[in-house]
Amino acid sequence: MATLKVDVDPARDFVLGNTDAPVTLVEYGDYECPHCERAQPIVEAVRDAMGDDLRVVFRAFPLAQMHPHAQHAAEAAQSAGVQGKFW
């Protein structure tokens, strides 16, 4: 089994699911990226299939050089997360 290079930190990361889950999926995403958008239903299906055996972690990775509003979207999502409204 692989080990995370960067530990999950609920103070920094957006975490969904069982904190003691045996599997952690870390998703890096850009809010304007069409590929990230297409991956979302797949991540949701994996979440549904694995239930409490999966913890999902989202980390913003804005590709500002390609998506001019990505950084602002990431900041807005961070603000929502601070208020407990990310998920």
Tab-separated table of C-alpha atoms in Angstrom:
chain	number	residue	atom	x	y	z
A	1	MET	CA	0.000	0.000	0.000
A	2	ALA	CA	1.259	3.485	-0.844
A	3	THR	CA	1.969	6.089	1.794
A	4	LEU	CA	0.922	9.708	1.378
A	5	LYS	CA	3.848	12.051	0.754
A	6	VAL	CA	1.919	14.942	2.291
A	7	ASP	CA	-0.162	13.969	5.304
A	8	VAL	CA	-3.824	14.904	5.409
A	9	ASP	CA	-4.342	17.947	7.591
A	10	PRO	CA	-8.001	18.849	8.283
A	11	ALA	CA	-6.866	22.408	9.060
A	12	ARG	CA	-5.594	22.736	5.473
A	13	ASP	CA	-7.377	20.063	3.433
A	14	PHE	CA	-11.043	19.531	2.652
A	15	VAL	CA	-11.820	16.046	3.937
A	16	LEU	CA	-14.970	14.035	3.315
A	17	GLY	CA	-15.739	10.637	4.759
A	18	ASN	CA	-14.562	8.381	7.528
A	19	THR	CA	-11.383	9.760	9.099
A	20	ASP	CA	-10.316	6.175	9.893
A	21	ALA	CA	-10.988	4.848	6.375
A	22	PRO	CA	-8.382	2.377	5.116
A	23	VAL	CA	-8.219	4.137	1.722
A	24	THR	CA	-7.598	7.841	1.078
A	25	LEU	CA	-8.166	9.433	-2.310
A	26	VAL	CA	-6.399	12.782	-2.669
A	27	GLU	CA	-7.736	14.804	-5.577
A	28	TYR	CA	-5.914	17.859	-6.872
A	29	GLY	CA	-8.239	20.009	-8.932
A	30	ASP	CA	-8.711	23.252	-10.792
A	31	TYR	CA	-12.227	24.678	-10.644
A	32	GLU	CA	-12.124	25.698	-14.323
A	33	CYS	CA	-10.503	22.543	-15.689
A	34	PRO	CA	-12.793	20.529	-17.989
A	35	HIS	CA	-10.849	17.335	-17.211
A	36	CYS	CA	-11.372	17.839	-13.482
A	37	GLU	CA	-15.061	18.401	-14.146
A	38	ARG	CA	-15.299	15.133	-16.084
A	39	ALA	CA	-13.554	13.282	-13.246
A	40	GLN	CA	-16.087	14.407	-10.639
A	41	PRO	CA	-18.804	11.807	-11.417
A	42	ILE	CA	-16.139	9.094	-11.325
A	43	VAL	CA	-14.947	10.225	-7.895
A	44	GLU	CA	-18.564	10.279	-6.690
A	45	ALA	CA	-19.149	6.744	-8.014
A	46	VAL	CA	-16.026	5.489	-6.236
A	47	ARG	CA	-17.201	7.211	-3.051
A	48	ASP	CA	-20.624	5.575	-3.328
A	49	ALA	CA	-19.111	2.148	-4.017
A	50	MET	CA	-16.566	2.271	-1.191
A	51	GLY	CA	-18.685	3.936	1.483
A	52	ASP	CA	-16.938	4.173	4.852
A	53	ASP	CA	-13.812	2.508	3.448
A	54	LEU	CA	-12.883	5.710	1.607
A	55	ARG	CA	-11.802	9.137	2.748
A	56	VAL	CA	-11.705	11.816	0.029
A	57	VAL	CA	-9.351	14.773	0.294
A	58	PHE	CA	-9.531	17.721	-2.087
A	59	ARG	CA	-6.655	20.109	-2.640
A	60	ALA	CA	-6.970	23.066	-4.978
A	61	PHE	CA	-4.428	23.175	-7.774
A	62	PRO	CA	-5.371	26.249	-9.816
A	63	LEU	CA	-3.791	26.330	-13.262
A	64	ALA	CA	-3.935	30.104	-13.507
A	65	GLN	CA	-1.815	30.260	-16.655
A	66	MET	CA	-4.574	28.369	-18.520
A	67	HIS	CA	-7.660	29.273	-16.507
A	68	PRO	CA	-7.812	32.970	-15.618
A	69	HIS	CA	-10.404	32.584	-12.847
A	70	ALA	CA	-9.018	29.420	-11.271
A	71	GLN	CA	-7.159	31.176	-8.458
A	72	HIS	CA	-10.188	33.279	-7.521
A	73	ALA	CA	-12.376	30.170	-7.551
A	74	ALA	CA	-9.901	28.351	-5.291
A	75	GLU	CA	-9.886	31.289	-2.882
A	76	ALA	CA	-13.698	31.355	-2.835
A	77	ALA	CA	-13.783	27.616	-2.134
A	78	GLN	CA	-11.250	28.085	0.662
A	79	SER	CA	-13.460	30.783	2.177
A	80	ALA	CA	-16.451	28.444	1.997
A	81	GLY	CA	-14.378	25.717	3.629
A	82	VAL	CA	-13.384	27.947	6.524
A	83	GLN	CA	-17.119	28.382	7.158
A	84	GLY	CA	-17.696	24.619	7.007
A	85	LYS	CA	-19.497	24.899	3.654
A	86	PHE	CA	-17.025	23.352	1.212
A	87	TRP	CA	-18.799	20.026	0.670
